[in-house]
């Protein structure tokens, strides 16, 4: 009988080929067959199924979409709070995509929702739930100059002037000190509230910009969070908020180089200022009560 044949040990390549033939012959789904052949062990299910789909000529995107139902990340074991947040982030995905399309940002290589979903583990969702208005960002690898030009060439009502940016090509200010950005999409969940509220213990009128920045950063790290960093992510957030009619940082400003800020380096910040987007700099020794940081959680998008 055929079942007995599959109980005999055979080279893995032969077994996979046989499985592929059975997908066609028996009309079973790859899910059903993968579970049947691996005693329902999820880690093996994913590996076997990925190979099945690959042999069947599926594209990488199609493989990711097919894999999602058996990926442990997407199980129904999420807490009610995490499940609600996951559903909210899923509803935001088409909004983010439509925003990028509005600004004519190329979508080549943009992660699909199913790819992103695999990176939204219970741990990631638990961290993201600590953010005020968790907002998903898909940060394109196009240059910051291209993002600035996109914002200026596709103004929204109330946006009267082009973006003002201090020393656009200074990577120490706008790219965390890295010489060039990574040539790949980044997925973040960030604090999307229009204005981050003050922390009286930090914005107490006696701390310098440097001291406030480091205090905010410590506060975020104590919660397992990072700070929103760099012009690229901030400009993407600004696009989202401009399209929604609620530009972020209307009353305050967000520091964008908290991690590598020193007592002698400039504070890089983003703000909505007099009907325009502004990326500016300030002295670390000054005291500005409008200074804020935005929390952020990175999403690791798996690759096959």
PDB file of C-alpha atoms in Angstrom:
ATOM      1  CA  UNK A   1       0.000   0.000   0.000  1.00  0.00           C
ATOM      2  CA  UNK A   2       1.082   3.561  -0.608  1.00  0.00           C
ATOM      3  CA  UNK A   3       1.080   4.362   3.112  1.00  0.00           C
ATOM      4  CA  UNK A   4       3.596   1.594   3.737  1.00  0.00           C
ATOM      5  CA  UNK A   5       5.899   2.973   1.061  1.00  0.00           C
ATOM      6  CA  UNK A   6       6.091   6.284   2.903  1.00  0.00           C
ATOM      7  CA  UNK A   7       6.984   4.570   6.159  1.00  0.00           C
ATOM      8  CA  UNK A   8      10.268   3.346   4.627  1.00  0.00           C
ATOM      9  CA  UNK A   9      13.276   5.624   4.980  1.00  0.00           C
ATOM     10  CA  UNK A  10      14.192   7.326   1.716  1.00  0.00           C
ATOM     11  CA  UNK A  11      16.436  10.213   0.714  1.00  0.00           C
ATOM     12  CA  UNK A  12      14.787  13.535   1.572  1.00  0.00           C
ATOM     13  CA  UNK A  13      14.823  14.685  -2.051  1.00  0.00           C
ATOM     14  CA  UNK A  14      12.920  11.561  -3.135  1.00  0.00           C
ATOM     15  CA  UNK A  15      10.428  12.031  -0.350  1.00  0.00           C
ATOM     16  CA  UNK A  16       9.771  15.644  -1.291  1.00  0.00           C
ATOM     17  CA  UNK A  17       9.274  14.674  -4.926  1.00  0.00           C
ATOM     18  CA  UNK A  18       6.801  12.008  -3.879  1.00  0.00           C
ATOM     19  CA  UNK A  19       4.933  14.481  -1.712  1.00  0.00           C
ATOM     20  CA  UNK A  20       4.704  16.928  -4.570  1.00  0.00           C
ATOM     21  CA  UNK A  21       3.215  14.240  -6.798  1.00  0.00           C
ATOM     22  CA  UNK A  22       0.638  13.437  -4.136  1.00  0.00           C
ATOM     23  CA  UNK A  23      -0.414  17.079  -3.893  1.00  0.00           C
ATOM     24  CA  UNK A  24      -1.407  16.862  -7.544  1.00  0.00           C
ATOM     25  CA  UNK A  25      -2.759  13.301  -7.547  1.00  0.00           C
ATOM     26  CA  UNK A  26      -4.781  13.353  -4.318  1.00  0.00           C
ATOM     27  CA  UNK A  27      -5.918  16.958  -4.428  1.00  0.00           C
ATOM     28  CA  UNK A  28      -4.927  17.539  -0.809  1.00  0.00           C
ATOM     29  CA  UNK A  29      -3.669  20.889   0.370  1.00  0.00           C
ATOM     30  CA  UNK A  30      -0.019  21.422   1.167  1.00  0.00           C
ATOM     31  CA  UNK A  31      -1.064  22.066   4.770  1.00  0.00           C
ATOM     32  CA  UNK A  32      -2.780  18.686   5.073  1.00  0.00           C
ATOM     33  CA  UNK A  33       0.042  16.808   3.427  1.00  0.00           C
ATOM     34  CA  UNK A  34       2.789  18.522   5.391  1.00  0.00           C
ATOM     35  CA  UNK A  35       1.073  17.779   8.686  1.00  0.00           C
ATOM     36  CA  UNK A  36       0.443  14.179   7.636  1.00  0.00           C
ATOM     37  CA  UNK A  37       4.099  13.620   6.776  1.00  0.00           C
ATOM     38  CA  UNK A  38       5.607  15.249   9.881  1.00  0.00           C
ATOM     39  CA  UNK A  39       3.328  14.079  12.677  1.00  0.00           C
ATOM     40  CA  UNK A  40       2.019  17.643  13.050  1.00  0.00           C
ATOM     41  CA  UNK A  41       5.320  19.037  14.338  1.00  0.00           C
ATOM     42  CA  UNK A  42       5.083  22.681  13.343  1.00  0.00           C
ATOM     43  CA  UNK A  43       8.782  23.328  12.831  1.00  0.00           C
ATOM     44  CA  UNK A  44       8.953  20.473  10.324  1.00  0.00           C
ATOM     45  CA  UNK A  45       5.650  21.406   8.733  1.00  0.00           C
ATOM     46  CA  UNK A  46       6.988  24.790   7.698  1.00  0.00           C
ATOM     47  CA  UNK A  47      10.203  23.384   6.244  1.00  0.00           C
ATOM     48  CA  UNK A  48       8.476  20.614   4.292  1.00  0.00           C
ATOM     49  CA  UNK A  49       5.701  22.844   3.049  1.00  0.00           C
ATOM     50  CA  UNK A  50       8.098  25.559   1.910  1.00  0.00           C
ATOM     51  CA  UNK A  51      10.014  23.011  -0.138  1.00  0.00           C
ATOM     52  CA  UNK A  52       6.788  21.631  -1.617  1.00  0.00           C
ATOM     53  CA  UNK A  53       5.662  25.035  -2.763  1.00  0.00           C
ATOM     54  CA  UNK A  54       9.097  25.903  -4.076  1.00  0.00           C
ATOM     55  CA  UNK A  55       9.161  22.754  -6.194  1.00  0.00           C
ATOM     56  CA  UNK A  56       5.687  23.578  -7.462  1.00  0.00           C
ATOM     57  CA  UNK A  57       7.074  26.817  -8.913  1.00  0.00           C
ATOM     58  CA  UNK A  58       5.454  29.227  -6.482  1.00  0.00           C
ATOM     59  CA  UNK A  59       6.945  32.714  -6.157  1.00  0.00           C
ATOM     60  CA  UNK A  60       8.495  33.734  -2.840  1.00  0.00           C
ATOM     61  CA  UNK A  61       5.477  35.924  -2.083  1.00  0.00           C
ATOM     62  CA  UNK A  62       3.093  33.058  -2.810  1.00  0.00           C
ATOM     63  CA  UNK A  63       5.120  30.757  -0.580  1.00  0.00           C
ATOM     64  CA  UNK A  64       4.911  33.297   2.256  1.00  0.00           C
ATOM     65  CA  UNK A  65       1.152  33.611   1.837  1.00  0.00           C
ATOM     66  CA  UNK A  66       0.730  29.833   1.852  1.00  0.00           C
ATOM     67  CA  UNK A  67       2.980  29.373   4.870  1.00  0.00           C
ATOM     68  CA  UNK A  68       1.200  31.885   7.077  1.00  0.00           C
ATOM     69  CA  UNK A  69      -1.602  29.555   8.285  1.00  0.00           C
ATOM     70  CA  UNK A  70       0.876  27.084   9.805  1.00  0.00           C
ATOM     71  CA  UNK A  71       3.380  29.573  11.161  1.00  0.00           C
ATOM     72  CA  UNK A  72       3.484  29.453  15.002  1.00  0.00           C
ATOM     73  CA  UNK A  73       3.637  33.278  15.074  1.00  0.00           C
ATOM     74  CA  UNK A  74       0.113  33.403  13.705  1.00  0.00           C
ATOM     75  CA  UNK A  75      -1.459  30.917  16.094  1.00  0.00           C
ATOM     76  CA  UNK A  76      -4.681  31.574  17.964  1.00  0.00           C
ATOM     77  CA  UNK A  77      -2.828  31.522  21.287  1.00  0.00           C
ATOM     78  CA  UNK A  78      -2.506  35.314  21.429  1.00  0.00           C
ATOM     79  CA  UNK A  79      -3.945  37.160  24.388  1.00  0.00           C
ATOM     80  CA  UNK A  80      -7.115  39.162  23.651  1.00  0.00           C
ATOM     81  CA  UNK A  81      -5.079  42.374  23.816  1.00  0.00           C
ATOM     82  CA  UNK A  82      -2.435  41.109  21.383  1.00  0.00           C
ATOM     83  CA  UNK A  83      -5.083  39.705  19.044  1.00  0.00           C
ATOM     84  CA  UNK A  84      -6.837  43.064  18.992  1.00  0.00           C
ATOM     85  CA  UNK A  85      -3.576  44.881  18.270  1.00  0.00           C
ATOM     86  CA  UNK A  86      -2.715  42.419  15.495  1.00  0.00           C
ATOM     87  CA  UNK A  87      -6.091  43.064  13.851  1.00  0.00           C
ATOM     88  CA  UNK A  88      -5.560  46.814  14.138  1.00  0.00           C
ATOM     89  CA  UNK A  89      -2.113  46.609  12.544  1.00  0.00           C
ATOM     90  CA  UNK A  90      -3.527  44.489   9.730  1.00  0.00           C
ATOM     91  CA  UNK A  91      -6.139  47.174   9.042  1.00  0.00           C
ATOM     92  CA  UNK A  92      -3.339  49.754   8.874  1.00  0.00           C
ATOM     93  CA  UNK A  93      -1.346  47.889   6.226  1.00  0.00           C
ATOM     94  CA  UNK A  94      -3.449  48.988   3.203  1.00  0.00           C
ATOM     95  CA  UNK A  95      -3.451  52.543   4.570  1.00  0.00           C
ATOM     96  CA  UNK A  96       0.350  52.519   4.681  1.00  0.00           C
ATOM     97  CA  UNK A  97       0.503  51.106   1.171  1.00  0.00           C
ATOM     98  CA  UNK A  98      -1.952  53.704  -0.139  1.00  0.00           C
ATOM     99  CA  UNK A  99       0.101  56.446   1.520  1.00  0.00           C
ATOM    100  CA  UNK A 100       3.272  55.337  -0.245  1.00  0.00           C
ATOM    101  CA  UNK A 101       1.397  55.137  -3.538  1.00  0.00           C
ATOM    102  CA  UNK A 102       0.053  58.662  -3.052  1.00  0.00           C
ATOM    103  CA  UNK A 103       3.592  59.949  -2.645  1.00  0.00           C
ATOM    104  CA  UNK A 104       4.750  57.839  -5.602  1.00  0.00           C
ATOM    105  CA  UNK A 105       7.236  55.893  -3.506  1.00  0.00           C
ATOM    106  CA  UNK A 106       8.191  52.719  -5.450  1.00  0.00           C
ATOM    107  CA  UNK A 107       6.759  49.584  -3.853  1.00  0.00           C
ATOM    108  CA  UNK A 108       9.345  47.184  -5.296  1.00  0.00           C
ATOM    109  CA  UNK A 109      10.300  44.657  -2.637  1.00  0.00           C
ATOM    110  CA  UNK A 110       7.787  45.948  -0.091  1.00  0.00           C
ATOM    111  CA  UNK A 111       6.968  43.194   2.431  1.00  0.00           C
ATOM    112  CA  UNK A 112       3.507  41.670   2.150  1.00  0.00           C
ATOM    113  CA  UNK A 113       1.207  41.622   5.153  1.00  0.00           C
ATOM    114  CA  UNK A 114       1.734  37.865   5.470  1.00  0.00           C
ATOM    115  CA  UNK A 115       5.482  38.371   5.653  1.00  0.00           C
ATOM    116  CA  UNK A 116       5.108  41.078   8.282  1.00  0.00           C
ATOM    117  CA  UNK A 117       2.628  39.004  10.255  1.00  0.00           C
ATOM    118  CA  UNK A 118       5.227  36.305  10.784  1.00  0.00           C
ATOM    119  CA  UNK A 119       7.414  38.831  12.581  1.00  0.00           C
ATOM    120  CA  UNK A 120       4.594  39.981  14.849  1.00  0.00           C
ATOM    121  CA  UNK A 121       5.354  37.522  17.615  1.00  0.00           C
ATOM    122  CA  UNK A 122       3.600  37.700  20.987  1.00  0.00           C
ATOM    123  CA  UNK A 123       6.751  39.356  22.354  1.00  0.00           C
ATOM    124  CA  UNK A 124       6.743  42.051  19.661  1.00  0.00           C
ATOM    125  CA  UNK A 125       3.019  42.683  20.118  1.00  0.00           C
ATOM    126  CA  UNK A 126       3.414  42.910  23.894  1.00  0.00           C
ATOM    127  CA  UNK A 127       6.068  45.606  23.466  1.00  0.00           C
ATOM    128  CA  UNK A 128       4.030  47.449  20.835  1.00  0.00           C
ATOM    129  CA  UNK A 129       1.010  47.516  23.141  1.00  0.00           C
ATOM    130  CA  UNK A 130       2.961  49.878  25.415  1.00  0.00           C
ATOM    131  CA  UNK A 131       3.047  52.528  22.674  1.00  0.00           C
ATOM    132  CA  UNK A 132       0.506  55.307  22.440  1.00  0.00           C
ATOM    133  CA  UNK A 133      -1.439  54.704  19.213  1.00  0.00           C
ATOM    134  CA  UNK A 134       0.742  51.895  17.792  1.00  0.00           C
ATOM    135  CA  UNK A 135       1.269  52.671  14.110  1.00  0.00           C
ATOM    136  CA  UNK A 136       2.862  50.406  11.526  1.00  0.00           C
ATOM    137  CA  UNK A 137       5.477  51.981   9.266  1.00  0.00           C
ATOM    138  CA  UNK A 138       6.918  50.533   6.087  1.00  0.00           C
ATOM    139  CA  UNK A 139      10.101  52.509   5.551  1.00  0.00           C
ATOM    140  CA  UNK A 140      11.242  52.447   1.929  1.00  0.00           C
ATOM    141  CA  UNK A 141      14.947  52.150   1.057  1.00  0.00           C
ATOM    142  CA  UNK A 142      14.718  55.196  -1.250  1.00  0.00           C
ATOM    143  CA  UNK A 143      16.920  58.081  -0.095  1.00  0.00           C
ATOM    144  CA  UNK A 144      15.849  60.660   2.458  1.00  0.00           C
ATOM    145  CA  UNK A 145      16.161  63.277  -0.277  1.00  0.00           C
ATOM    146  CA  UNK A 146      13.650  61.305  -2.364  1.00  0.00           C
ATOM    147  CA  UNK A 147      11.276  61.189   0.597  1.00  0.00           C
ATOM    148  CA  UNK A 148      11.610  64.942   1.130  1.00  0.00           C
ATOM    149  CA  UNK A 149      10.942  65.589  -2.549  1.00  0.00           C
ATOM    150  CA  UNK A 150       7.922  63.283  -2.433  1.00  0.00           C
ATOM    151  CA  UNK A 151       6.455  65.229   0.483  1.00  0.00           C
ATOM    152  CA  UNK A 152       7.087  68.559  -1.228  1.00  0.00           C
ATOM    153  CA  UNK A 153       5.721  67.433  -4.604  1.00  0.00           C
ATOM    154  CA  UNK A 154       2.502  66.024  -3.152  1.00  0.00           C
ATOM    155  CA  UNK A 155       1.392  68.626  -0.650  1.00  0.00           C
ATOM    156  CA  UNK A 156      -1.760  68.189   1.403  1.00  0.00           C
ATOM    157  CA  UNK A 157      -4.208  70.966   2.353  1.00  0.00           C
ATOM    158  CA  UNK A 158      -2.588  73.238   4.926  1.00  0.00           C
ATOM    159  CA  UNK A 159       0.939  72.416   3.795  1.00  0.00           C
ATOM    160  CA  UNK A 160       2.084  75.710   2.337  1.00  0.00           C
ATOM    161  CA  UNK A 161       5.848  75.387   2.142  1.00  0.00           C
ATOM    162  CA  UNK A 162       8.550  72.924   1.169  1.00  0.00           C
ATOM    163  CA  UNK A 163      10.325  70.881   3.810  1.00  0.00           C
ATOM    164  CA  UNK A 164      13.082  72.661   5.699  1.00  0.00           C
ATOM    165  CA  UNK A 165      15.973  70.349   6.550  1.00  0.00           C
ATOM    166  CA  UNK A 166      19.277  71.194   8.160  1.00  0.00           C
ATOM    167  CA  UNK A 167      22.277  69.648   6.390  1.00  0.00           C
ATOM    168  CA  UNK A 168      20.305  66.918   4.620  1.00  0.00           C
ATOM    169  CA  UNK A 169      23.293  64.719   3.817  1.00  0.00           C
ATOM    170  CA  UNK A 170      24.717  64.604   7.356  1.00  0.00           C
ATOM    171  CA  UNK A 171      24.451  60.927   8.283  1.00  0.00           C
ATOM    172  CA  UNK A 172      25.491  61.581  11.869  1.00  0.00           C
ATOM    173  CA  UNK A 173      22.336  63.602  12.301  1.00  0.00           C
ATOM    174  CA  UNK A 174      19.876  61.764  10.096  1.00  0.00           C
ATOM    175  CA  UNK A 175      21.026  58.159   9.859  1.00  0.00           C
ATOM    176  CA  UNK A 176      22.327  57.213  13.276  1.00  0.00           C
ATOM    177  CA  UNK A 177      25.921  57.872  12.306  1.00  0.00           C
ATOM    178  CA  UNK A 178      25.879  55.254   9.534  1.00  0.00           C
ATOM    179  CA  UNK A 179      27.448  56.280   6.239  1.00  0.00           C
ATOM    180  CA  UNK A 180      24.556  55.022   4.151  1.00  0.00           C
ATOM    181  CA  UNK A 181      21.142  53.511   4.836  1.00  0.00           C
ATOM    182  CA  UNK A 182      20.544  49.800   4.426  1.00  0.00           C
ATOM    183  CA  UNK A 183      19.191  49.025   0.988  1.00  0.00           C
ATOM    184  CA  UNK A 184      16.114  47.210   2.242  1.00  0.00           C
ATOM    185  CA  UNK A 185      12.666  47.909   3.609  1.00  0.00           C
ATOM    186  CA  UNK A 186      12.275  48.342   7.352  1.00  0.00           C
ATOM    187  CA  UNK A 187       9.109  47.552   9.278  1.00  0.00           C
ATOM    188  CA  UNK A 188       8.488  49.398  12.527  1.00  0.00           C
ATOM    189  CA  UNK A 189       5.669  49.888  14.974  1.00  0.00           C
ATOM    190  CA  UNK A 190       5.939  53.389  16.385  1.00  0.00           C
ATOM    191  CA  UNK A 191       4.153  55.801  18.648  1.00  0.00           C
ATOM    192  CA  UNK A 192       1.717  57.384  16.213  1.00  0.00           C
ATOM    193  CA  UNK A 193       0.012  59.869  18.488  1.00  0.00           C
ATOM    194  CA  UNK A 194       0.011  63.408  17.110  1.00  0.00           C
ATOM    195  CA  UNK A 195       1.804  64.806  20.155  1.00  0.00           C
ATOM    196  CA  UNK A 196       3.713  62.795  22.757  1.00  0.00           C
ATOM    197  CA  UNK A 197       2.719  64.093  26.164  1.00  0.00           C
ATOM    198  CA  UNK A 198       5.282  65.469  28.597  1.00  0.00           C
ATOM    199  CA  UNK A 199       6.826  63.490  31.402  1.00  0.00           C
ATOM    200  CA  UNK A 200       7.052  65.896  34.360  1.00  0.00           C
ATOM    201  CA  UNK A 201      10.058  64.029  35.739  1.00  0.00           C
ATOM    202  CA  UNK A 202      11.937  64.586  32.475  1.00  0.00           C
ATOM    203  CA  UNK A 203      10.562  67.868  31.129  1.00  0.00           C
ATOM    204  CA  UNK A 204      11.035  69.634  34.456  1.00  0.00           C
ATOM    205  CA  UNK A 205      12.690  72.810  33.213  1.00  0.00           C
ATOM    206  CA  UNK A 206      16.098  72.031  34.705  1.00  0.00           C
ATOM    207  CA  UNK A 207      17.455  69.310  32.404  1.00  0.00           C
ATOM    208  CA  UNK A 208      19.354  70.149  29.223  1.00  0.00           C
ATOM    209  CA  UNK A 209      18.300  68.765  25.853  1.00  0.00           C
ATOM    210  CA  UNK A 210      21.011  66.134  26.172  1.00  0.00           C
ATOM    211  CA  UNK A 211      19.905  65.127  29.660  1.00  0.00           C
ATOM    212  CA  UNK A 212      16.240  65.000  28.673  1.00  0.00           C
ATOM    213  CA  UNK A 213      17.010  62.900  25.610  1.00  0.00           C
ATOM    214  CA  UNK A 214      18.970  60.345  27.604  1.00  0.00           C
ATOM    215  CA  UNK A 215      16.275  60.260  30.304  1.00  0.00           C
ATOM    216  CA  UNK A 216      13.569  59.617  27.687  1.00  0.00           C
ATOM    217  CA  UNK A 217      15.743  56.925  26.102  1.00  0.00           C
ATOM    218  CA  UNK A 218      16.267  55.190  29.445  1.00  0.00           C
ATOM    219  CA  UNK A 219      12.529  55.310  30.108  1.00  0.00           C
ATOM    220  CA  UNK A 220      11.810  53.612  26.780  1.00  0.00           C
ATOM    221  CA  UNK A 221      14.503  50.969  27.229  1.00  0.00           C
ATOM    222  CA  UNK A 222      13.139  50.105  30.669  1.00  0.00           C
ATOM    223  CA  UNK A 223       9.918  49.170  28.860  1.00  0.00           C
ATOM    224  CA  UNK A 224      11.758  47.066  26.296  1.00  0.00           C
ATOM    225  CA  UNK A 225      11.296  49.739  23.626  1.00  0.00           C
ATOM    226  CA  UNK A 226      13.613  51.660  21.336  1.00  0.00           C
ATOM    227  CA  UNK A 227      13.358  55.266  20.197  1.00  0.00           C
ATOM    228  CA  UNK A 228      12.207  56.222  16.715  1.00  0.00           C
ATOM    229  CA  UNK A 229      15.482  57.045  14.984  1.00  0.00           C
ATOM    230  CA  UNK A 230      16.500  58.705  11.747  1.00  0.00           C
ATOM    231  CA  UNK A 231      14.998  60.941   9.110  1.00  0.00           C
ATOM    232  CA  UNK A 232      13.748  58.098   6.903  1.00  0.00           C
ATOM    233  CA  UNK A 233      11.429  56.606   9.501  1.00  0.00           C
ATOM    234  CA  UNK A 234      10.272  60.039  10.638  1.00  0.00           C
ATOM    235  CA  UNK A 235       9.490  61.221   7.108  1.00  0.00           C
ATOM    236  CA  UNK A 236       7.478  58.043   6.576  1.00  0.00           C
ATOM    237  CA  UNK A 237       5.520  58.718   9.760  1.00  0.00           C
ATOM    238  CA  UNK A 238       4.990  62.301   8.631  1.00  0.00           C
ATOM    239  CA  UNK A 239       3.569  61.078   5.311  1.00  0.00           C
ATOM    240  CA  UNK A 240       1.092  58.884   7.186  1.00  0.00           C
ATOM    241  CA  UNK A 241       0.016  61.719   9.423  1.00  0.00           C
ATOM    242  CA  UNK A 242      -0.212  64.335   6.663  1.00  0.00           C
ATOM    243  CA  UNK A 243      -2.531  62.137   4.600  1.00  0.00           C
ATOM    244  CA  UNK A 244      -4.660  61.600   7.716  1.00  0.00           C
ATOM    245  CA  UNK A 245      -4.893  65.374   8.206  1.00  0.00           C
ATOM    246  CA  UNK A 246      -3.093  65.258  11.566  1.00  0.00           C
ATOM    247  CA  UNK A 247       0.604  66.080  11.119  1.00  0.00           C
ATOM    248  CA  UNK A 248       2.644  64.701  13.993  1.00  0.00           C
ATOM    249  CA  UNK A 249       4.538  67.015  16.334  1.00  0.00           C
ATOM    250  CA  UNK A 250       2.296  69.992  15.816  1.00  0.00           C
ATOM    251  CA  UNK A 251       3.016  71.201  19.345  1.00  0.00           C
ATOM    252  CA  UNK A 252       6.236  69.389  20.289  1.00  0.00           C
ATOM    253  CA  UNK A 253       9.221  67.881  18.483  1.00  0.00           C
ATOM    254  CA  UNK A 254      10.729  64.392  18.257  1.00  0.00           C
ATOM    255  CA  UNK A 255      14.451  63.765  18.748  1.00  0.00           C
ATOM    256  CA  UNK A 256      15.785  61.550  15.943  1.00  0.00           C
ATOM    257  CA  UNK A 257      19.344  60.736  17.060  1.00  0.00           C
ATOM    258  CA  UNK A 258      18.881  59.759  20.699  1.00  0.00           C
ATOM    259  CA  UNK A 259      21.069  56.653  20.547  1.00  0.00           C
ATOM    260  CA  UNK A 260      24.247  58.337  19.310  1.00  0.00           C
ATOM    261  CA  UNK A 261      23.705  61.804  20.817  1.00  0.00           C
ATOM    262  CA  UNK A 262      26.623  63.140  22.849  1.00  0.00           C
ATOM    263  CA  UNK A 263      27.045  66.246  24.984  1.00  0.00           C
ATOM    264  CA  UNK A 264      28.937  67.877  22.122  1.00  0.00           C
ATOM    265  CA  UNK A 265      26.811  66.801  19.132  1.00  0.00           C
ATOM    266  CA  UNK A 266      23.716  68.475  17.735  1.00  0.00           C
ATOM    267  CA  UNK A 267      20.246  67.247  18.601  1.00  0.00           C
ATOM    268  CA  UNK A 268      18.437  66.205  15.409  1.00  0.00           C
ATOM    269  CA  UNK A 269      14.669  66.621  15.539  1.00  0.00           C
ATOM    270  CA  UNK A 270      11.514  66.552  13.450  1.00  0.00           C
ATOM    271  CA  UNK A 271       8.481  68.819  13.787  1.00  0.00           C
ATOM    272  CA  UNK A 272       5.474  70.250  11.942  1.00  0.00           C
ATOM    273  CA  UNK A 273       6.362  73.920  11.949  1.00  0.00           C
ATOM    274  CA  UNK A 274       4.489  76.821  10.342  1.00  0.00           C
ATOM    275  CA  UNK A 275       2.717  74.779   7.646  1.00  0.00           C
ATOM    276  CA  UNK A 276       5.771  72.749   6.690  1.00  0.00           C
ATOM    277  CA  UNK A 277       7.771  69.699   7.699  1.00  0.00           C
ATOM    278  CA  UNK A 278      10.988  70.685   9.419  1.00  0.00           C
ATOM    279  CA  UNK A 279      14.027  68.570  10.219  1.00  0.00           C
ATOM    280  CA  UNK A 280      16.208  70.768  12.360  1.00  0.00           C
ATOM    281  CA  UNK A 281      18.981  70.771  14.928  1.00  0.00           C
ATOM    282  CA  UNK A 282      19.418  72.171  18.414  1.00  0.00           C
ATOM    283  CA  UNK A 283      22.201  72.550  20.938  1.00  0.00           C
ATOM    284  CA  UNK A 284      22.459  69.697  23.458  1.00  0.00           C
ATOM    285  CA  UNK A 285      23.145  72.279  26.174  1.00  0.00           C
ATOM    286  CA  UNK A 286      19.932  74.249  25.614  1.00  0.00           C
ATOM    287  CA  UNK A 287      16.721  73.580  27.508  1.00  0.00           C
ATOM    288  CA  UNK A 288      13.581  73.111  25.414  1.00  0.00           C
ATOM    289  CA  UNK A 289      10.488  71.826  27.194  1.00  0.00           C
ATOM    290  CA  UNK A 290       8.977  70.741  23.848  1.00  0.00           C
ATOM    291  CA  UNK A 291      11.515  67.915  23.461  1.00  0.00           C
ATOM    292  CA  UNK A 292      10.075  64.397  23.202  1.00  0.00           C
ATOM    293  CA  UNK A 293      11.028  60.894  22.057  1.00  0.00           C
ATOM    294  CA  UNK A 294       8.738  58.425  20.300  1.00  0.00           C
ATOM    295  CA  UNK A 295       8.804  54.768  21.210  1.00  0.00           C
ATOM    296  CA  UNK A 296       9.470  52.200  18.501  1.00  0.00           C
ATOM    297  CA  UNK A 297       9.527  48.427  18.040  1.00  0.00           C
ATOM    298  CA  UNK A 298      11.315  46.780  15.123  1.00  0.00           C
ATOM    299  CA  UNK A 299       9.640  43.921  13.258  1.00  0.00           C
ATOM    300  CA  UNK A 300      11.925  41.213  11.925  1.00  0.00           C
ATOM    301  CA  UNK A 301      10.476  40.099   8.595  1.00  0.00           C
ATOM    302  CA  UNK A 302      11.520  36.475   7.947  1.00  0.00           C
ATOM    303  CA  UNK A 303      12.992  35.523   4.607  1.00  0.00           C
ATOM    304  CA  UNK A 304      12.664  32.170   2.832  1.00  0.00           C
TER     305      UNK A 304
END
